[in-house]
GROMACS .gro file of C-alpha atoms in nm:
model
  344
    1MET     CA    1   3.588  -0.905  -1.880
    2LYS     CA    2   3.612  -0.582  -2.118
    3HIS     CA    3   3.943  -0.439  -2.152
    4GLY     CA    4   4.121  -0.113  -2.255
    5LYS     CA    5   4.194   0.254  -2.025
    6LEU     CA    6   3.933   0.428  -2.127
    7ALA     CA    7   3.608   0.179  -2.181
    8ALA     CA    8   3.338   0.336  -2.320
    9LEU     CA    9   2.935   0.219  -2.444
   10GLY     CA   10   2.824   0.388  -2.693
   11LEU     CA   11   2.985   0.704  -2.901
   12MET     CA   12   3.049   1.012  -2.579
   13ALA     CA   13   3.296   1.042  -2.428
   14LEU     CA   14   3.357   1.101  -2.054
   15SER     CA   15   3.298   1.504  -2.143
   16CYS     CA   16   2.994   1.608  -2.319
   17ALA     CA   17   2.858   1.887  -2.417
   18ALA     CA   18   2.488   1.973  -2.403
   19PRO     CA   19   2.213   1.847  -2.613
   20THR     CA   20   2.025   2.099  -2.838
   21VAL     CA   21   1.644   2.135  -2.733
   22SER     CA   22   1.549   1.943  -3.040
   23HIS     CA   23   1.764   1.636  -2.974
   24ALA     CA   24   1.483   1.631  -2.605
   25ALA     CA   25   1.253   1.653  -2.736
   26GLU     CA   26   1.373   1.288  -3.000
   27ASN     CA   27   1.437   1.158  -2.698
   28ASN     CA   28   1.073   1.197  -2.518
   29ALA     CA   29   1.301   1.358  -2.175
   30ALA     CA   30   1.162   1.586  -1.922
   31LEU     CA   31   1.514   1.565  -1.813
   32THR     CA   32   1.824   1.456  -1.928
   33THR     CA   33   2.129   1.413  -1.700
   34ARG     CA   34   2.505   1.338  -1.717
   35PHE     CA   35   2.620   1.170  -1.412
   36THR     CA   36   2.944   1.058  -1.331
   37TYR     CA   37   3.000   0.788  -0.985
   38GLU     CA   38   3.313   0.704  -0.911
   39ALA     CA   39   3.448   0.484  -0.600
   40THR     CA   40   3.746   0.406  -0.405
   41VAL     CA   41   3.890   0.078  -0.256
   42PRO     CA   42   4.114   0.051  -0.009
   43ASP     CA   43   4.428  -0.183  -0.007
   44THR     CA   44   4.358  -0.461   0.180
   45GLY     CA   45   4.686  -0.644   0.088
   46ALA     CA   46   4.442  -0.917  -0.100
   47PRO     CA   47   4.252  -0.937  -0.466
   48LEU     CA   48   3.921  -0.725  -0.396
   49ARG     CA   49   3.586  -0.754  -0.655
   50LEU     CA   50   3.358  -0.413  -0.664
   51TRP     CA   51   3.066  -0.414  -0.815
   52MET     CA   52   2.880  -0.123  -0.959
   53PRO     CA   53   2.499   0.016  -0.994
   54LEU     CA   54   2.476   0.092  -1.290
   55PRO     CA   55   2.099   0.188  -1.453
   56SER     CA   56   1.899   0.007  -1.681
   57ASN     CA   57   1.671   0.157  -1.974
   58SER     CA   58   1.321   0.146  -1.912
   59GLU     CA   59   0.964   0.326  -2.080
   60TRP     CA   60   1.073   0.605  -1.856
   61GLN     CA   61   1.453   0.684  -1.942
   62THR     CA   62   1.703   0.567  -2.156
   63VAL     CA   63   2.067   0.531  -2.026
   64ARG     CA   64   2.333   0.615  -2.301
   65ASP     CA   65   2.666   0.676  -2.360
   66VAL     CA   66   2.845   0.540  -2.063
   67ALA     CA   67   3.175   0.503  -2.009
   68ILE     CA   68   3.443   0.288  -1.748
   69GLU     CA   69   3.773   0.505  -1.712
   70GLY     CA   70   4.033   0.404  -1.393
   71VAL     CA   71   4.040   0.034  -1.474
   72ASP     CA   72   4.175  -0.236  -1.716
   73ALA     CA   73   3.924  -0.489  -1.751
   74TYR     CA   74   3.575  -0.527  -1.632
   75GLN     CA   75   3.218  -0.674  -1.632
   76VAL     CA   76   2.888  -0.545  -1.807
   77ASN     CA   77   2.590  -0.812  -1.574
   78LYS     CA   78   2.249  -0.832  -1.462
   79GLU     CA   79   2.098  -0.966  -1.209
   80ALA     CA   80   1.776  -1.245  -1.302
   81LYS     CA   81   1.551  -1.138  -1.004
   82HIS     CA   82   1.494  -0.774  -1.085
   83GLY     CA   83   1.722  -0.717  -1.403
   84ASN     CA   84   1.910  -0.527  -1.215
   85ARG     CA   85   2.245  -0.371  -1.377
   86MET     CA   86   2.567  -0.386  -1.238
   87VAL     CA   87   2.944  -0.317  -1.341
   88TYR     CA   88   3.187  -0.605  -1.245
   89VAL     CA   89   3.550  -0.571  -1.137
   90GLU     CA   90   3.864  -0.820  -1.016
   91ALA     CA   91   4.215  -0.686  -0.853
   92PRO     CA   92   4.483  -0.816  -0.780
   93GLN     CA   93   4.537  -0.589  -0.479
   94GLY     CA   94   4.388  -0.226  -0.401
   95PRO     CA   95   4.350   0.070  -0.381
   96LEU     CA   96   4.093   0.008  -0.666
   97LYS     CA   97   3.910   0.270  -0.807
   98ILE     CA   98   3.639   0.302  -1.085
   99LYS     CA   99   3.460   0.551  -1.305
  100VAL     CA  100   3.128   0.546  -1.456
  101ALA     CA  101   2.971   0.782  -1.635
  102PHE     CA  102   2.625   0.750  -1.824
  103THR     CA  103   2.434   1.049  -1.928
  104VAL     CA  104   2.033   0.960  -1.819
  105ASP     CA  105   1.719   1.143  -2.094
  106ARG     CA  106   1.414   1.053  -1.747
  107ARG     CA  107   1.078   1.131  -1.910
  108ASP     CA  108   0.793   1.227  -1.703
  109VAL     CA  109   0.661   1.010  -1.439
  110ARG     CA  110   0.322   1.027  -1.478
  111VAL     CA  111   0.051   0.741  -1.454
  112LEU     CA  112  -0.288   0.905  -1.302
  113ALA     CA  113  -0.217   1.200  -1.354
  114GLY     CA  114  -0.123   1.192  -1.802
  115ASN     CA  115   0.126   1.314  -1.905
  116GLU     CA  116   0.122   1.496  -2.194
  117THR     CA  117   0.390   1.507  -2.305
  118SER     CA  118   0.523   1.130  -2.269
  119THR     CA  119   0.392   0.876  -2.581
  120ALA     CA  120   0.534   0.626  -2.263
  121VAL     CA  121   0.222   0.341  -2.174
  122LYS     CA  122   0.174   0.357  -1.860
  123THR     CA  123   0.291  -0.041  -1.805
  124GLN     CA  124   0.642  -0.085  -1.649
  125PRO     CA  125   0.714  -0.436  -1.933
  126VAL     CA  126   0.871  -0.618  -1.628
  127ALA     CA  127   0.716  -0.991  -1.549
  128SER     CA  128   0.955  -1.095  -1.341
  129TRP     CA  129   0.960  -0.769  -1.112
  130LEU     CA  130   0.631  -1.016  -0.944
  131GLU     CA  131   0.832  -1.303  -0.784
  132GLU     CA  132   0.900  -1.006  -0.588
  133ALA     CA  133   0.576  -0.777  -0.550
  134LEU     CA  134   0.416  -1.078  -0.446
  135THR     CA  135   0.624  -1.215  -0.149
  136SER     CA  136   0.770  -1.093   0.096
  137ASP     CA  137   1.186  -0.992   0.195
  138ALA     CA  138   1.405  -1.046   0.459
  139LYS     CA  139   1.291  -0.720   0.631
  140VAL     CA  140   0.955  -0.715   0.482
  141PRO     CA  141   0.663  -0.982   0.549
  142ILE     CA  142   0.378  -0.975   0.479
  143GLY     CA  143  -0.002  -1.106   0.706
  144GLY     CA  144  -0.037  -1.159   1.037
  145ARG     CA  145   0.016  -0.806   1.221
  146TYR     CA  146   0.101  -0.668   0.846
  147GLY     CA  147  -0.201  -0.817   0.734
  148ASP     CA  148  -0.491  -0.743   1.012
  149MET     CA  149  -0.411  -0.331   0.971
  150ALA     CA  150  -0.356  -0.361   0.594
  151ARG     CA  151  -0.750  -0.500   0.635
  152GLN     CA  152  -0.892  -0.261   0.903
  153LEU     CA  153  -0.678   0.066   0.659
  154VAL     CA  154  -0.917  -0.036   0.344
  155GLY     CA  155  -1.159  -0.091   0.478
  156GLY     CA  156  -1.481  -0.173   0.264
  157LYS     CA  157  -1.243  -0.076  -0.025
  158GLN     CA  158  -1.224  -0.268  -0.392
  159GLY     CA  159  -0.944  -0.323  -0.584
  160ALA     CA  160  -0.561  -0.191  -0.563
  161THR     CA  161  -0.530   0.175  -0.668
  162ALA     CA  162  -0.829   0.261  -0.409
  163GLN     CA  163  -0.633  -0.020  -0.193
  164MET     CA  164  -0.312   0.111  -0.172
  165ARG     CA  165  -0.462   0.488  -0.160
  166ALA     CA  166  -0.598   0.420   0.195
  167PHE     CA  167  -0.162   0.253   0.291
  168PHE     CA  168  -0.058   0.556   0.191
  169ASP     CA  169  -0.293   0.780   0.287
  170ASN     CA  170  -0.286   0.650   0.691
  171VAL     CA  171   0.181   0.668   0.604
  172VAL     CA  172   0.166   1.040   0.517
  173ALA     CA  173  -0.018   1.078   0.809
  174THR     CA  174   0.137   0.897   1.121
  175MET     CA  175   0.395   0.884   1.011
  176GLN     CA  176   0.747   1.143   1.009
  177TYR     CA  177   0.962   1.100   0.819
  178ASP     CA  178   1.351   1.140   0.961
  179TYR     CA  179   1.483   1.449   0.895
  180ASN     CA  180   1.772   1.454   1.157
  181LYS     CA  181   1.855   1.070   1.143
  182GLU     CA  182   1.733   0.995   1.536
  183SER     CA  183   1.660   0.653   1.379
  184PRO     CA  184   1.842   0.326   1.549
  185LYS     CA  185   1.752   0.182   1.195
  186LEU     CA  186   1.743   0.425   0.935
  187GLY     CA  187   1.686   0.302   0.622
  188GLU     CA  188   1.746  -0.107   0.654
  189GLY     CA  189   1.344  -0.104   0.547
  190ASP     CA  190   1.236  -0.291   0.853
  191VAL     CA  191   0.949  -0.382   0.901
  192ALA     CA  192   0.832  -0.482   1.176
  193PHE     CA  193   1.100  -0.136   1.362
  194VAL     CA  194   0.924   0.084   1.145
  195CYS     CA  195   0.598   0.027   1.255
  196ASP     CA  196   0.629   0.112   1.578
  197TYR     CA  197   0.837   0.404   1.538
  198LYS     CA  198   0.677   0.559   1.244
  199LYS     CA  199   0.992   0.746   1.185
  200GLY     CA  200   1.165   0.723   0.882
  201ASN     CA  201   1.315   0.726   0.570
  202CYS     CA  202   1.197   0.657   0.240
  203SER     CA  203   1.305   0.340   0.194
  204ASP     CA  204   1.170   0.298   0.545
  205LEU     CA  205   0.782   0.394   0.496
  206HIS     CA  206   0.784   0.243   0.119
  207SER     CA  207   0.822  -0.044   0.260
  208TYR     CA  208   0.555  -0.071   0.553
  209ILE     CA  209   0.346   0.071   0.261
  210ILE     CA  210   0.480  -0.251   0.044
  211SER     CA  211   0.425  -0.480   0.382
  212MET     CA  212   0.062  -0.405   0.363
  213GLY     CA  213   0.077  -0.423  -0.024
  214ARG     CA  214   0.109  -0.754  -0.067
  215SER     CA  215  -0.070  -0.904   0.237
  216MET     CA  216  -0.340  -0.752   0.052
  217GLY     CA  217  -0.271  -0.893  -0.288
  218VAL     CA  218  -0.138  -0.589  -0.434
  219PRO     CA  219   0.155  -0.646  -0.653
  220ALA     CA  220   0.432  -0.390  -0.468
  221ILE     CA  221   0.798  -0.370  -0.493
  222LEU     CA  222   1.073  -0.093  -0.406
  223GLU     CA  223   1.250   0.147  -0.670
  224TYR     CA  224   1.635   0.314  -0.585
  225GLY     CA  225   1.736   0.595  -0.821
  226PHE     CA  226   1.852   0.928  -0.761
  227PRO     CA  227   1.748   1.315  -0.745
  228ILE     CA  228   1.838   1.610  -0.833
  229THR     CA  229   1.698   1.839  -0.576
  230GLY     CA  230   1.532   1.832  -0.255
  231ILE     CA  231   1.188   1.949  -0.111
  232PRO     CA  232   1.131   2.204  -0.227
  233THR     CA  233   1.248   2.152  -0.541
  234ASP     CA  234   1.484   2.432  -0.638
  235GLU     CA  235   1.339   2.682  -0.867
  236PRO     CA  236   1.543   2.657  -1.096
  237LEU     CA  237   1.714   2.317  -1.091
  238LYS     CA  238   2.129   2.347  -1.033
  239THR     CA  239   2.294   2.278  -1.449
  240GLU     CA  240   2.564   2.076  -1.177
  241GLY     CA  241   2.622   1.981  -0.811
  242LYS     CA  242   2.700   1.615  -0.544
  243ILE     CA  243   2.468   1.423  -0.453
  244GLY     CA  244   2.446   1.304  -0.098
  245GLY     CA  245   2.299   1.030  -0.131
  246TYR     CA  246   1.970   0.756  -0.261
  247HIS     CA  247   1.587   0.839  -0.333
  248CYS     CA  248   1.364   0.557  -0.319
  249TRP     CA  249   0.884   0.539  -0.423
  250THR     CA  250   0.725   0.225  -0.465
  251TRP     CA  251   0.554   0.069  -0.751
  252PHE     CA  252   0.230  -0.101  -0.725
  253GLN     CA  253   0.014  -0.326  -1.018
  254ASP     CA  254  -0.304  -0.274  -1.066
  255GLY     CA  255  -0.496  -0.423  -1.363
  256GLY     CA  256  -0.189  -0.454  -1.533
  257ARG     CA  257  -0.048  -0.177  -1.557
  258TRP     CA  258   0.280  -0.030  -1.243
  259ILE     CA  259   0.137   0.288  -1.095
  260PRO     CA  260   0.376   0.474  -0.903
  261LEU     CA  261   0.357   0.671  -0.551
  262ASP     CA  262   0.578   0.837  -0.302
  263ALA     CA  263   0.414   0.879   0.051
  264SER     CA  264   0.845   0.956   0.177
  265ASP     CA  265   0.795   1.290  -0.071
  266ALA     CA  266   0.444   1.306  -0.015
  267ARG     CA  267   0.566   1.392   0.396
  268ARG     CA  268   0.857   1.634   0.291
  269TRP     CA  269   0.625   1.849   0.070
  270LEU     CA  270   0.285   1.779   0.351
  271ASP     CA  271   0.565   1.990   0.626
  272LYS     CA  272   0.641   2.302   0.390
  273GLY     CA  273   0.267   2.310   0.344
  274ASN     CA  274   0.190   2.117   0.017
  275ALA     CA  275  -0.066   1.980   0.052
  276GLN     CA  276  -0.127   1.903  -0.403
  277MET     CA  277   0.192   1.835  -0.384
  278LYS     CA  278   0.123   1.547  -0.112
  279ASP     CA  279  -0.154   1.428  -0.331
  280PHE     CA  280   0.030   1.490  -0.697
  281GLU     CA  281   0.295   1.188  -0.513
  282PHE     CA  282  -0.001   0.918  -0.495
  283GLY     CA  283   0.004   0.832  -0.905
  284ASN     CA  284   0.274   1.043  -1.039
  285LEU     CA  285   0.629   1.055  -0.965
  286VAL     CA  286   0.833   1.440  -0.885
  287THR     CA  287   1.119   1.406  -1.262
  288PRO     CA  288   1.386   1.583  -1.067
  289ARG     CA  289   1.323   1.382  -0.684
  290SER     CA  290   1.357   1.108  -0.941
  291ALA     CA  291   1.610   1.193  -1.224
  292VAL     CA  292   1.739   0.816  -1.204
  293ALA     CA  293   1.611   0.474  -1.136
  294MET     CA  294   1.912   0.238  -1.056
  295SER     CA  295   1.780  -0.064  -0.887
  296MET     CA  296   1.523  -0.231  -0.830
  297GLY     CA  297   1.322  -0.466  -0.546
  298ARG     CA  298   1.635  -0.570  -0.236
  299ASP     CA  299   1.785  -0.950  -0.117
  300ILE     CA  300   1.970  -0.851  -0.405
  301THR     CA  301   2.220  -1.107  -0.535
  302LEU     CA  302   2.466  -0.980  -0.742
  303VAL     CA  303   2.688  -1.126  -1.050
  304PRO     CA  304   2.874  -1.256  -0.993
  305ALA     CA  305   2.745  -1.333  -0.660
  306GLN     CA  306   2.868  -1.195  -0.343
  307GLN     CA  307   3.059  -1.455  -0.065
  308ALA     CA  308   2.844  -1.173   0.214
  309PRO     CA  309   2.402  -1.282   0.237
  310PRO     CA  310   2.178  -1.120  -0.024
  311LEU     CA  311   2.239  -0.721   0.024
  312ASN     CA  312   1.940  -0.520   0.177
  313TYR     CA  313   1.955  -0.312  -0.154
  314PHE     CA  314   2.232  -0.223  -0.441
  315ILE     CA  315   2.192   0.161  -0.547
  316TYR     CA  316   2.575   0.208  -0.380
  317PRO     CA  317   2.889   0.097  -0.508
  318TYR     CA  318   2.964  -0.290  -0.313
  319ALA     CA  319   3.336  -0.427  -0.232
  320GLU     CA  320   3.424  -0.719  -0.075
  321SER     CA  321   3.811  -0.907   0.058
  322LYS     CA  322   3.920  -1.163   0.214
  323GLY     CA  323   3.521  -1.302   0.234
  324GLY     CA  324   3.389  -1.034   0.315
  325PRO     CA  325   3.267  -0.675   0.252
  326VAL     CA  326   3.533  -0.322   0.226
  327LYS     CA  327   3.384  -0.034   0.219
  328ALA     CA  328   3.408   0.153  -0.049
  329GLU     CA  329   3.416   0.528  -0.040
  330TRP     CA  330   3.228   0.737  -0.317
  331THR     CA  331   3.088   1.058  -0.442
  332LEU     CA  332   2.781   1.100  -0.732
  333THR     CA  333   2.820   1.411  -0.936
  334TYR     CA  334   2.603   1.515  -1.210
  335ASN     CA  335   2.573   1.783  -1.468
  336LEU     CA  336   2.169   1.888  -1.612
  337LEU     CA  337   2.179   1.886  -2.037
  338ASP     CA  338   1.822   1.953  -1.982
  339PHE     CA  339   1.456   1.983  -1.837
  340THR     CA  340   1.185   2.073  -2.004
  341LYS     CA  341   0.942   2.119  -1.678
  342VAL     CA  342   0.581   1.987  -1.659
  343LYS     CA  343   0.338   2.202  -1.439
  344PRO     CA  344   0.124   1.880  -1.213
   0.00000   0.00000   0.00000
């Protein structure tokens, strides 16, 4: 493990001044945000293990100036299946407190609408995604009734983009976003349940789309991240705040490139009477709603491996003690450093 009371990766400590406009242009960032992620695990009378999600670089984002505070030793690990990164800490006793801060330059994710402000290529260079993107997950089955429904929805449509658009339109038209959190399986992404219940959050609606996409042989996978605004988006964006929960979206592959969609937010835009933004969410992402991509996929085995079964998803801190999970309290705050607005 790495040691130090303030362990820093990069050049900037936890407090950092806003970059200049020229800095944002240099990094080709539509959104530059400083995140501070804190976790506390109570004393259990036994040794503790803690895993904190840590975002990775991609063509759509650059993660820099990572700083880790509150622990004397840690590891930064990456699991092989999806490439998700994490900070791992062990403690002989609790309580355990850790603070992980990082700055994210997030580029404007536009694939089907085009992106005049980004030089990023419009493919996702993560070949390891394909292993999961074509197979079932614990709660995301493929084939059977889901294959039958998928074939019925696509009709004679050919090609991954046309077929995924059919699934996207169907979900937006027939499923509801669960604003009041009434679903007894909210956020589990349990396709068998969501298929009949027809209401849920982003994880639920996208898992259903992924099930149908994979049933048609379209590689599709879920990505988790955090927003810094709701819907409709704040005008102007708040320069700082506390983040209450995750957001997620889907990527699918067509002709060698990966294309995003966000049916959950599309449903929410439609509920606000904005059909233009509903359509924009197929093939593109709203940058402040995807301010940082944190992790990919489901059925996650951490590094080192947790003693519990694979995690349904990995977006929040996860802790274990005495051979089983322990609740980790967390807070996530942000400081908006720069924002270049691009109209849909």
